[in-house]
XYZ file of C-alpha atoms in Angstrom:
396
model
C 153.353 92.444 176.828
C 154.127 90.446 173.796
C 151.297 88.376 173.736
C 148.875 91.489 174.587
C 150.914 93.524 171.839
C 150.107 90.329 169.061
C 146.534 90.405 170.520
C 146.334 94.253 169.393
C 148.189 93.514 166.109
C 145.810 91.067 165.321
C 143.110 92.588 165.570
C 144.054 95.708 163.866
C 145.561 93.819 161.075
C 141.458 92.008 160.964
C 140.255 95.581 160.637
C 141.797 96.316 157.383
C 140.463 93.087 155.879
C 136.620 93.811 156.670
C 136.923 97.178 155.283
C 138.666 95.477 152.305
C 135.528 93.446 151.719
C 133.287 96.197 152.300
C 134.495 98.796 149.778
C 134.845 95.927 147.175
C 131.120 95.201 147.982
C 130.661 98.744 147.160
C 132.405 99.342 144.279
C 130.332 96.021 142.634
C 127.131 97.436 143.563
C 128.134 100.947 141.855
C 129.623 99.439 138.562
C 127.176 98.723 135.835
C 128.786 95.630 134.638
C 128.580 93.850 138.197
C 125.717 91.235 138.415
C 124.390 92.880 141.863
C 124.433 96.734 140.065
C 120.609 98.105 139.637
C 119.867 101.414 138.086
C 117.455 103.614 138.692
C 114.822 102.316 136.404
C 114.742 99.176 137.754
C 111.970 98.813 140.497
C 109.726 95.615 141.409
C 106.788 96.168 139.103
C 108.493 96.720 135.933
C 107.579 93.933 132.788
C 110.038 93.083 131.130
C 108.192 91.377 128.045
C 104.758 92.230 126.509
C 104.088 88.230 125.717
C 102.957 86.627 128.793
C 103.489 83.303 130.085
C 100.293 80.826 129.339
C 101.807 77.715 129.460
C 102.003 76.689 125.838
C 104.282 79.571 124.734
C 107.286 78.750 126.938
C 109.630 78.372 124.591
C 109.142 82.159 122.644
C 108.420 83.232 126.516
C 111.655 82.099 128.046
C 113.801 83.418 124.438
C 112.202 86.852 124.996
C 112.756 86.583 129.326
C 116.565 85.720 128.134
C 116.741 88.641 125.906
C 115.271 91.358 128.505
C 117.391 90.109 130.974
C 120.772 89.603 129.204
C 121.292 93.684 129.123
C 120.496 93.837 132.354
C 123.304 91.323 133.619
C 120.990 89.305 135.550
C 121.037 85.863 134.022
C 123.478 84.536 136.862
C 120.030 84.541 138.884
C 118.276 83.051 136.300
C 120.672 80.007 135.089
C 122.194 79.356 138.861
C 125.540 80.348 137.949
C 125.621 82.944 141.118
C 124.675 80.981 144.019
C 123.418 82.831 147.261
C 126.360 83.842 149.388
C 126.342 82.745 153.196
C 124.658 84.948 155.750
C 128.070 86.553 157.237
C 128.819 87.054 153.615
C 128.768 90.753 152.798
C 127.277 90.634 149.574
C 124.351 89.062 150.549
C 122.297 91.839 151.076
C 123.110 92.581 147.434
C 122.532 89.436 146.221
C 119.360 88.920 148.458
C 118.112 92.162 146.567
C 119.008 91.274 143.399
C 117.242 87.908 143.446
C 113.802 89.375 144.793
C 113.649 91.958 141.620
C 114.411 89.357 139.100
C 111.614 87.392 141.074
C 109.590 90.159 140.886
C 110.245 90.540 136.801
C 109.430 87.053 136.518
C 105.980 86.871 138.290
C 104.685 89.686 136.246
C 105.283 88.095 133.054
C 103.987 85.200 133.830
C 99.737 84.573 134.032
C 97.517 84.999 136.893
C 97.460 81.387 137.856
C 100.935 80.599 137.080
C 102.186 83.079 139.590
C 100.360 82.199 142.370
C 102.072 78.779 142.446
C 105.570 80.356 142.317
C 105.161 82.658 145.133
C 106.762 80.421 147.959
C 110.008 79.972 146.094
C 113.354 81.340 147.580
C 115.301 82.107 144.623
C 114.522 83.445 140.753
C 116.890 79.944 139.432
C 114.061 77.918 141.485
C 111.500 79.319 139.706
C 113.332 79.244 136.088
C 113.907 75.468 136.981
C 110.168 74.235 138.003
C 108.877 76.272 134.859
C 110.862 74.595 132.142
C 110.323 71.296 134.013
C 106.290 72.131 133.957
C 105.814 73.246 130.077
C 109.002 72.753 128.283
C 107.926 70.003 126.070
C 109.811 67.304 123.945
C 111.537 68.115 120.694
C 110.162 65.313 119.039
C 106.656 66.493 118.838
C 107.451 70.376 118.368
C 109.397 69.508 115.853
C 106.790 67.327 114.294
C 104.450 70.184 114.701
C 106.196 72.948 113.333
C 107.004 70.669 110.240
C 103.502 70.277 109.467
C 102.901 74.192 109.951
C 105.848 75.133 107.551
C 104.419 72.955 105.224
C 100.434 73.478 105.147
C 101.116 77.472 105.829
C 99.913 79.422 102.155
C 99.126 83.078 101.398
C 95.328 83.023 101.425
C 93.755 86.145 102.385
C 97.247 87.269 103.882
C 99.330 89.881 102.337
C 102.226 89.435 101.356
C 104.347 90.795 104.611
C 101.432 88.850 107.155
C 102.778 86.000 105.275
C 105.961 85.839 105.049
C 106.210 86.665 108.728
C 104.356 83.800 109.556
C 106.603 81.915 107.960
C 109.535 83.110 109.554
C 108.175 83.049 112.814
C 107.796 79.370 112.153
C 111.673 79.115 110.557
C 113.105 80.053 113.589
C 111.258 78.462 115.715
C 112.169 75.325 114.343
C 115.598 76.129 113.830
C 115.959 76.949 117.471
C 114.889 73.406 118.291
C 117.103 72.109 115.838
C 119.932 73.968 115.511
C 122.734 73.403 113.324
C 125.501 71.760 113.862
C 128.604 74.038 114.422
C 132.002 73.077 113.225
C 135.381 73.799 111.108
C 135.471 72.287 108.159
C 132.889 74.637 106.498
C 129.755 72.060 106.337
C 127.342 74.107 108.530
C 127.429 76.778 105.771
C 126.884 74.614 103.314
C 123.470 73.187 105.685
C 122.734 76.998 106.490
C 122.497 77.768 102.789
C 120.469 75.149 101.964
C 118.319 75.632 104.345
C 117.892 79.266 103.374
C 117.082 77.689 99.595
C 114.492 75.628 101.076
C 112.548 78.227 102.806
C 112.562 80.379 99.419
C 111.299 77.793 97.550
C 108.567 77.378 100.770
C 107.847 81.351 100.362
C 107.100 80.770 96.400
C 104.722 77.512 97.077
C 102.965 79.378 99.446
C 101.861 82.152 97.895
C 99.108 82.722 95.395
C 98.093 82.061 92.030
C 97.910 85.774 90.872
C 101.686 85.987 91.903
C 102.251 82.752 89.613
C 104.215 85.046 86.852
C 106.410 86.552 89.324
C 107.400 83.579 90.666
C 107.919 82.160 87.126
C 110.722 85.123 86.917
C 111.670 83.955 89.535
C 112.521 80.315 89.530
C 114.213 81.294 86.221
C 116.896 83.106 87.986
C 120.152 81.727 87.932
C 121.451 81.636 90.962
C 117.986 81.300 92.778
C 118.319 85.280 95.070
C 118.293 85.015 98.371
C 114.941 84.969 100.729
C 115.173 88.701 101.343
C 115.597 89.555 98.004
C 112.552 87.216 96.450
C 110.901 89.010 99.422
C 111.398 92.254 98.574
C 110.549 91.101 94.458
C 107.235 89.664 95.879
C 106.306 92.918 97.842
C 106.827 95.250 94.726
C 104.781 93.413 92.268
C 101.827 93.563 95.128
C 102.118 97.533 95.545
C 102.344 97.596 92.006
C 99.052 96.216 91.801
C 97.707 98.178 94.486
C 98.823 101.625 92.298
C 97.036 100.346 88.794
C 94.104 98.477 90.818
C 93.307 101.177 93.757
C 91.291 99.202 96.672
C 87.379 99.842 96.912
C 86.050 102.070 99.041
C 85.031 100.131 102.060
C 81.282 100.958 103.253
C 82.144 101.990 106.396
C 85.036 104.467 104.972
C 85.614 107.565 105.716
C 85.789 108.904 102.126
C 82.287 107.310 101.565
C 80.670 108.985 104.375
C 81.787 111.940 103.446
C 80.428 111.696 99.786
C 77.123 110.366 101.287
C 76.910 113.595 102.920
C 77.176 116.184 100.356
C 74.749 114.174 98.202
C 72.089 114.312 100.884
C 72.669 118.726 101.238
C 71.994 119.735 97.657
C 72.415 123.596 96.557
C 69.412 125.537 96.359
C 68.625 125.432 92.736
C 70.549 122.786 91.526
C 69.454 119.543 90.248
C 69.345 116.706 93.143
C 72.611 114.792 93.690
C 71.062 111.354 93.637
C 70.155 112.298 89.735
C 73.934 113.420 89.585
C 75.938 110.375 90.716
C 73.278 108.216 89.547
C 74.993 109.695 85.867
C 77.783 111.762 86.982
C 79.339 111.514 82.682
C 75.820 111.987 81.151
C 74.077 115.096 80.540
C 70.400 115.191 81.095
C 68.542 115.626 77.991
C 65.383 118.117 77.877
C 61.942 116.937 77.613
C 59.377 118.226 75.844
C 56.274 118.738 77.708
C 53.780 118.885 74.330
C 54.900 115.661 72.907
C 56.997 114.177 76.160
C 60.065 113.129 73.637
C 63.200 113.747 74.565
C 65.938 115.806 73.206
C 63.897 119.384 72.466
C 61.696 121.404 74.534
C 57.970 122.657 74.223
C 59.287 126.523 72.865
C 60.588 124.146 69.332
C 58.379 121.131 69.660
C 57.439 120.347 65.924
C 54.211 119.284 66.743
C 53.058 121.729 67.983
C 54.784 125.142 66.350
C 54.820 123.178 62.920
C 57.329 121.584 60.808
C 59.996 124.282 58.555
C 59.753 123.701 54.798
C 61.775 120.534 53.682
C 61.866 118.999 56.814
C 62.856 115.190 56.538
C 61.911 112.860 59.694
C 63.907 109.963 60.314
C 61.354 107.818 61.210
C 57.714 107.692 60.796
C 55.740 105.477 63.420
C 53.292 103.583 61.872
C 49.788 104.541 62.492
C 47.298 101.484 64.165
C 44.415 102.951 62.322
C 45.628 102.927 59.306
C 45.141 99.072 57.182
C 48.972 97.514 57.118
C 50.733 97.690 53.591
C 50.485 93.761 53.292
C 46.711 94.258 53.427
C 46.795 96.827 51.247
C 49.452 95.010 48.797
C 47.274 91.965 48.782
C 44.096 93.557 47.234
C 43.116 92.954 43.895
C 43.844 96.413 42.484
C 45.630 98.559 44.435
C 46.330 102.104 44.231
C 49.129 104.566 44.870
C 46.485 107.047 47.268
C 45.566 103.721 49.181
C 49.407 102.586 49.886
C 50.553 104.224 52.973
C 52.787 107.360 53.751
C 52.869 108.509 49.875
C 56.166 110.490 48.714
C 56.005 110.062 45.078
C 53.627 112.621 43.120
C 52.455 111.111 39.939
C 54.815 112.948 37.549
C 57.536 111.288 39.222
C 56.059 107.993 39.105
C 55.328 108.759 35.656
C 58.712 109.446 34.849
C 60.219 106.370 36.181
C 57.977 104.417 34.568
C 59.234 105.728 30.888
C 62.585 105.062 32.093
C 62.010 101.114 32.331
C 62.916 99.260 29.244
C 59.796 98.187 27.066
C 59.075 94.511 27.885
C 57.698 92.143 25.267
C 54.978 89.948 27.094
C 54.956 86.376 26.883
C 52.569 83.358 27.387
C 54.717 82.139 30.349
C 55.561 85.898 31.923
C 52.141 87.037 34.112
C 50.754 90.094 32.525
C 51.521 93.648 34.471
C 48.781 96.049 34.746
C 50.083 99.392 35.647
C 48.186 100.739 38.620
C 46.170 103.608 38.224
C 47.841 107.159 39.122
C 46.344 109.345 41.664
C 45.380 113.025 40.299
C 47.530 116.194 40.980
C 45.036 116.708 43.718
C 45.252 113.871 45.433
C 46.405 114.730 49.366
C 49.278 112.142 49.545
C 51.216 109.954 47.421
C 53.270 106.277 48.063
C 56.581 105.509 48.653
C 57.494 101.910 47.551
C 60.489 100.537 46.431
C 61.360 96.985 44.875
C 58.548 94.969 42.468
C 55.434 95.441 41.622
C 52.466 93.335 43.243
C 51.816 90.114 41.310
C 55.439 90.418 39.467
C 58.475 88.218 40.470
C 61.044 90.868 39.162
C 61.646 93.584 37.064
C 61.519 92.673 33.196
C 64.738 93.187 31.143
């Protein structure tokens, strides 16, 4: 009876300890910050990350896996750090499940051909494992390479935000391959903040020669501003620049299509709009269709209606068929009808000729021979100004 009654207490007292393990199994599954708890978003074909794995990016591939799966609290598959329980183990259902959806996360952000070579391993930590072994490189080399990107990286035909993200893309990318040293005494600030004055002065070198009196201001600041701040200086001058210097218009713009299209649809009755925008600040001038000058139309065209009493051109065009003054200067004995467009009448001419001073003639002055004067009814008279043919300069 004894033995019988220890048999029965034994095996109740066993029944309290499975049920033990099973509602603690539960009660990780339902609480969010258990490794084995999955909500109702997560499902098999959900990707994590947008950059997928080629080979070559492993190292921003495997920072952005870590990231997505860190909120998630699923890196204990990832790292090993949550081995898979034994078969009688009660969680390994959970764990079994777990595993197979961070699998699952990993072979869809991974390429085509890369996931068809990790399909036959058991666990997510056996795939993390033969991945960094297969294209995690040496620092050596990355380092190297990075160095010599930092350093050859300029503006160009970058903006100024394209740029500088470049370069910080590259700044901690390096930096995460050679961290700095953590300790006590205060040093790694010091290194941090050098570093930080390094990749300003990087920032400035890079950029471009129409930014060179910016960065003049710049360099003259004592203490040198921070990245961020030289940043933000940079960016201000360039939409500065972009207020007082608009952009062209693009050929392909919308705003040029648009103006293409109204100048091809004139108004009825209005002058064409390739004439307009071929001038848009000019206003036509008339034509007149008697004479074809410009500026005046036919209904008070000169020419034609007649000149109005004391009219005064400002220039006369010389007429081919009349002989040139030089030929006409050049003759022997000239007179005032034959010299060409006359303005003078002769009592004018008259009159400024008893206004001259009498000269006394000498053996070593030429002689002057007044020309002779055209009658009151000759048609036209000459306009002439300076000396007389055959005389050097007036007499005094």
């Amino acid at each position: 009876m004894a033995r019988g009654s220890n048999t029965n207490n034994t095996a109740a007292g066993s029944r309290p300890a499975t049920t033990s393990s099973a509602s603690s199994s539960s009660v990780s599954m339902e609480d969010s910050s258990s490794p084995y708890f999955l909500s109702s978003g997560d499902h098999p074909g959900l990707t994590l990350v947008s950059h997928v794995l080629l080979g070559s990016n492993f190292h921003s591939w495997s920072r952005a896996m870590m990231i997505a799966l860190s909120p998630k609290n699923k890196l204990f598959f990832v790292d090993g750090s949550l081995p898979r329980p034994v078969s009688d183990d009660l969680l390994f259902q959970s764990w079994n499940r777990c595993n197979s959806m961070v699998t699952s996360w990993i072979l869809n952000s991974v390429s085509k051909d890369i996931s068809d070579s990790l399909l036959y391993f058991s666990s997510a930590s056996e795939i993390w494992t033969d991945l960094r072994n297969r294209f995690l490189q040496a620092n050596g080399p990355k380092i190297f390479q990075l160095k010599q990107q930092i350093a050859s990286l300029t503006q160009g035909s970058l903006d100024v935000n394209g740029y500088y993200t470049r370069l910080k893309i590259l700044w901690d990318e390096f930096q995460d391959y050679s961290p700095i040293p953590a300790c006590t005494c205060g040093a790694s600030r010091l290194i941090s903040a050098s570093h930080q004055q390094d990749h300003a002065l990087q920032f400035l070198m890079g950029l471009n020669d129409s930014f060179s009196s910016v960065r003049a201001q710049i360099l003259l600041m004592e203490p040198l501003p921070q990245l961020s701040r030289i940043f933000s200086l940079v960016l201000q001058e360039e939409k500065q620049r972009q207020i007082t210097c608009p952009l062209p218009v693009l050929p392909d713009s919308p705003l040029l299509n648009s103006a293409s299209a109204v100048a091809s649809s004139p108004i009825p009755g209005s002058a064409p709009m390739a004439a307009i925008s071929s001038a848009p600040f000019r206003r036509s001038r008339p034509q007149c269709t008697y004479c074809h000058n410009s500026g005046h139309t036919r209904e008070k065209c000169f020419k034609l209606h007649g000149f109005p009493p004391g009219y005064k051109p400002k220039f006369v065009r010389p007429n081919p068929l009349t002989p040139s003054a030089h030929a006409i200067f050049n003759s022997p004995n000239p007179t005032i009808a034959e010299l060409p467009n006359p303005t003078l009448t002769p009592s004018q001419y008259n009159h400024l000729l008893s206004l001259l001073p009498p000269t006394v003639p000498s053996s070593s002055s030429p002689s002057f021979t007044p020309l002779p004067l055209a009658t009151e009814a000759s048609p036209s008279v000459a306009s002439f100004s300076g000396p007389f043919i055959g005389q050097s300069d007036w007499d005094c």
